[in-house]
């Protein structure tokens, strides 16, 4: 694997993958928040229309999308803390790989129980 130019922080391994995942989850969360603001604003225009829109969200496909939303949110939050440590802690770049592994472990530890519980509700538990 070719060496990165001197002075660069990311070397194309876990740092670069976490960078990509952070951007993708951030864009996904942005679009969710945009849609959420729009459908919530609908309550001021027509409470009946708002109730109809919300009723369309009560199906298994949206339940699965909610798991994806929470997964993106949890990863984005933990990875954001990792980025703060890399940027502002003098030893952050040195421990970048370990911090990324910690982010992934925390993500799995939180997502597995959430997914089980949420999907049991979505699919009639």
PDB file of C-alpha atoms in Angstrom:
ATOM      1  CA  UNK A   1       0.000   0.000   0.000  1.00  0.00           C
ATOM      2  CA  UNK A   2       1.491   3.391  -0.957  1.00  0.00           C
ATOM      3  CA  UNK A   3       2.360   5.757   1.853  1.00  0.00           C
ATOM      4  CA  UNK A   4       0.280   8.850   2.325  1.00  0.00           C
ATOM      5  CA  UNK A   5       1.980  12.198   1.790  1.00  0.00           C
ATOM      6  CA  UNK A   6       3.654  13.659   4.861  1.00  0.00           C
ATOM      7  CA  UNK A   7       1.329  15.701   7.067  1.00  0.00           C
ATOM      8  CA  UNK A   8      -1.922  13.911   6.285  1.00  0.00           C
ATOM      9  CA  UNK A   9      -3.945  12.546   9.176  1.00  0.00           C
ATOM     10  CA  UNK A  10      -5.871   9.768   7.433  1.00  0.00           C
ATOM     11  CA  UNK A  11      -4.080   6.890   5.789  1.00  0.00           C
ATOM     12  CA  UNK A  12      -6.978   5.195   4.011  1.00  0.00           C
ATOM     13  CA  UNK A  13      -7.740   2.605   6.683  1.00  0.00           C
ATOM     14  CA  UNK A  14     -10.135   2.902   9.633  1.00  0.00           C
ATOM     15  CA  UNK A  15      -9.783   6.695   9.673  1.00  0.00           C
ATOM     16  CA  UNK A  16     -10.942   7.009   6.094  1.00  0.00           C
ATOM     17  CA  UNK A  17     -13.785   4.490   6.499  1.00  0.00           C
ATOM     18  CA  UNK A  18     -15.027   6.262   9.609  1.00  0.00           C
ATOM     19  CA  UNK A  19     -14.841   9.551   7.688  1.00  0.00           C
ATOM     20  CA  UNK A  20     -16.996   8.131   4.892  1.00  0.00           C
ATOM     21  CA  UNK A  21     -19.482   6.534   7.321  1.00  0.00           C
ATOM     22  CA  UNK A  22     -19.723   9.787   9.291  1.00  0.00           C
ATOM     23  CA  UNK A  23     -20.613  11.732   6.129  1.00  0.00           C
ATOM     24  CA  UNK A  24     -23.127   9.129   4.928  1.00  0.00           C
ATOM     25  CA  UNK A  25     -24.880   8.929   8.308  1.00  0.00           C
ATOM     26  CA  UNK A  26     -24.864  12.718   8.573  1.00  0.00           C
ATOM     27  CA  UNK A  27     -26.542  13.103   5.181  1.00  0.00           C
ATOM     28  CA  UNK A  28     -29.113  10.445   6.076  1.00  0.00           C
ATOM     29  CA  UNK A  29     -29.888  12.162   9.372  1.00  0.00           C
ATOM     30  CA  UNK A  30     -30.199  15.511   7.592  1.00  0.00           C
ATOM     31  CA  UNK A  31     -32.799  14.147   5.176  1.00  0.00           C
ATOM     32  CA  UNK A  32     -34.699  12.461   8.008  1.00  0.00           C
ATOM     33  CA  UNK A  33     -34.781  15.731   9.965  1.00  0.00           C
ATOM     34  CA  UNK A  34     -35.932  17.591   6.845  1.00  0.00           C
ATOM     35  CA  UNK A  35     -38.818  15.140   6.331  1.00  0.00           C
ATOM     36  CA  UNK A  36     -39.598  15.173  10.049  1.00  0.00           C
ATOM     37  CA  UNK A  37     -39.871  18.970  10.130  1.00  0.00           C
ATOM     38  CA  UNK A  38     -42.135  18.918   7.076  1.00  0.00           C
ATOM     39  CA  UNK A  39     -44.507  16.264   8.372  1.00  0.00           C
ATOM     40  CA  UNK A  40     -44.609  17.849  11.827  1.00  0.00           C
ATOM     41  CA  UNK A  41     -45.347  21.258  10.289  1.00  0.00           C
ATOM     42  CA  UNK A  42     -48.331  19.663   8.581  1.00  0.00           C
ATOM     43  CA  UNK A  43     -50.149  19.610  11.936  1.00  0.00           C
ATOM     44  CA  UNK A  44     -50.482  23.426  11.739  1.00  0.00           C
ATOM     45  CA  UNK A  45     -52.003  23.241   8.272  1.00  0.00           C
ATOM     46  CA  UNK A  46     -54.361  20.307   8.745  1.00  0.00           C
ATOM     47  CA  UNK A  47     -54.427  18.042  11.805  1.00  0.00           C
ATOM     48  CA  UNK A  48     -56.409  15.463   9.801  1.00  0.00           C
ATOM     49  CA  UNK A  49     -53.765  15.353   7.057  1.00  0.00           C
ATOM     50  CA  UNK A  50     -51.081  15.062   9.727  1.00  0.00           C
ATOM     51  CA  UNK A  51     -52.885  12.083  11.295  1.00  0.00           C
ATOM     52  CA  UNK A  52     -53.139  10.418   7.870  1.00  0.00           C
ATOM     53  CA  UNK A  53     -49.422  10.884   7.194  1.00  0.00           C
ATOM     54  CA  UNK A  54     -48.476   9.539  10.621  1.00  0.00           C
ATOM     55  CA  UNK A  55     -50.774   6.545  10.092  1.00  0.00           C
ATOM     56  CA  UNK A  56     -48.855   5.639   6.931  1.00  0.00           C
ATOM     57  CA  UNK A  57     -45.707   5.300   9.061  1.00  0.00           C
ATOM     58  CA  UNK A  58     -47.165   2.410  11.070  1.00  0.00           C
ATOM     59  CA  UNK A  59     -45.972  -0.492   8.930  1.00  0.00           C
ATOM     60  CA  UNK A  60     -43.081  -2.977   9.023  1.00  0.00           C
ATOM     61  CA  UNK A  61     -41.066  -1.243   6.297  1.00  0.00           C
ATOM     62  CA  UNK A  62     -40.958   1.981   8.292  1.00  0.00           C
ATOM     63  CA  UNK A  63     -40.177  -0.090  11.395  1.00  0.00           C
ATOM     64  CA  UNK A  64     -37.082  -1.429   9.633  1.00  0.00           C
ATOM     65  CA  UNK A  65     -36.167   2.075   8.476  1.00  0.00           C
ATOM     66  CA  UNK A  66     -36.400   3.218  12.098  1.00  0.00           C
ATOM     67  CA  UNK A  67     -33.734   0.663  13.009  1.00  0.00           C
ATOM     68  CA  UNK A  68     -31.555   2.166  10.274  1.00  0.00           C
ATOM     69  CA  UNK A  69     -32.256   5.657  11.579  1.00  0.00           C
ATOM     70  CA  UNK A  70     -31.252   4.755  15.140  1.00  0.00           C
ATOM     71  CA  UNK A  71     -28.191   2.889  13.848  1.00  0.00           C
ATOM     72  CA  UNK A  72     -27.099   5.959  11.880  1.00  0.00           C
ATOM     73  CA  UNK A  73     -27.751   8.252  14.839  1.00  0.00           C
ATOM     74  CA  UNK A  74     -25.822   6.113  17.339  1.00  0.00           C
ATOM     75  CA  UNK A  75     -22.857   5.645  14.996  1.00  0.00           C
ATOM     76  CA  UNK A  76     -22.798   9.336  14.080  1.00  0.00           C
ATOM     77  CA  UNK A  77     -22.848  10.371  17.750  1.00  0.00           C
ATOM     78  CA  UNK A  78     -20.079   8.025  18.908  1.00  0.00           C
ATOM     79  CA  UNK A  79     -17.952   8.682  15.844  1.00  0.00           C
ATOM     80  CA  UNK A  80     -18.402  12.418  16.369  1.00  0.00           C
ATOM     81  CA  UNK A  81     -16.938  12.050  19.856  1.00  0.00           C
ATOM     82  CA  UNK A  82     -14.056  10.060  18.349  1.00  0.00           C
ATOM     83  CA  UNK A  83     -13.447  12.863  15.844  1.00  0.00           C
ATOM     84  CA  UNK A  84     -13.365  15.425  18.657  1.00  0.00           C
ATOM     85  CA  UNK A  85     -10.733  13.314  20.440  1.00  0.00           C
ATOM     86  CA  UNK A  86      -8.667  12.937  17.266  1.00  0.00           C
ATOM     87  CA  UNK A  87      -8.805  16.690  16.649  1.00  0.00           C
ATOM     88  CA  UNK A  88      -8.329  18.039  20.167  1.00  0.00           C
ATOM     89  CA  UNK A  89      -6.426  15.384  22.118  1.00  0.00           C
ATOM     90  CA  UNK A  90      -2.712  15.406  21.386  1.00  0.00           C
ATOM     91  CA  UNK A  91      -2.608  11.584  21.401  1.00  0.00           C
ATOM     92  CA  UNK A  92      -5.846  11.225  19.439  1.00  0.00           C
ATOM     93  CA  UNK A  93      -4.314  10.455  16.041  1.00  0.00           C
ATOM     94  CA  UNK A  94      -2.097   7.794  17.625  1.00  0.00           C
ATOM     95  CA  UNK A  95      -5.107   5.951  19.109  1.00  0.00           C
ATOM     96  CA  UNK A  96      -7.429   6.435  16.157  1.00  0.00           C
ATOM     97  CA  UNK A  97      -7.714   2.706  15.367  1.00  0.00           C
ATOM     98  CA  UNK A  98      -8.492   1.746  18.964  1.00  0.00           C
ATOM     99  CA  UNK A  99     -11.070   4.521  19.242  1.00  0.00           C
ATOM    100  CA  UNK A 100     -12.738   3.410  16.010  1.00  0.00           C
ATOM    101  CA  UNK A 101     -12.933  -0.159  17.292  1.00  0.00           C
ATOM    102  CA  UNK A 102     -14.431   1.219  20.533  1.00  0.00           C
ATOM    103  CA  UNK A 103     -17.039   3.110  18.500  1.00  0.00           C
ATOM    104  CA  UNK A 104     -17.976  -0.084  16.650  1.00  0.00           C
ATOM    105  CA  UNK A 105     -18.156  -2.140  19.865  1.00  0.00           C
ATOM    106  CA  UNK A 106     -20.348   0.460  21.593  1.00  0.00           C
ATOM    107  CA  UNK A 107     -22.515   0.650  18.483  1.00  0.00           C
ATOM    108  CA  UNK A 108     -23.066  -3.134  18.461  1.00  0.00           C
ATOM    109  CA  UNK A 109     -23.648  -3.263  22.240  1.00  0.00           C
ATOM    110  CA  UNK A 110     -26.404  -0.659  21.940  1.00  0.00           C
ATOM    111  CA  UNK A 111     -27.892  -1.674  18.599  1.00  0.00           C
ATOM    112  CA  UNK A 112     -28.372  -5.410  19.213  1.00  0.00           C
ATOM    113  CA  UNK A 113     -30.760  -5.040  22.182  1.00  0.00           C
ATOM    114  CA  UNK A 114     -32.514  -2.064  20.581  1.00  0.00           C
ATOM    115  CA  UNK A 115     -33.037  -3.930  17.316  1.00  0.00           C
ATOM    116  CA  UNK A 116     -34.402  -7.012  19.057  1.00  0.00           C
ATOM    117  CA  UNK A 117     -36.807  -4.992  21.198  1.00  0.00           C
ATOM    118  CA  UNK A 118     -37.914  -2.640  18.425  1.00  0.00           C
ATOM    119  CA  UNK A 119     -38.495  -5.349  15.837  1.00  0.00           C
ATOM    120  CA  UNK A 120     -40.426  -7.426  18.363  1.00  0.00           C
ATOM    121  CA  UNK A 121     -42.832  -4.475  18.641  1.00  0.00           C
ATOM    122  CA  UNK A 122     -42.890  -3.870  14.887  1.00  0.00           C
ATOM    123  CA  UNK A 123     -43.677  -7.483  14.073  1.00  0.00           C
ATOM    124  CA  UNK A 124     -46.300  -7.960  16.767  1.00  0.00           C
ATOM    125  CA  UNK A 125     -44.459  -8.812  19.967  1.00  0.00           C
TER     126      UNK A 125
END
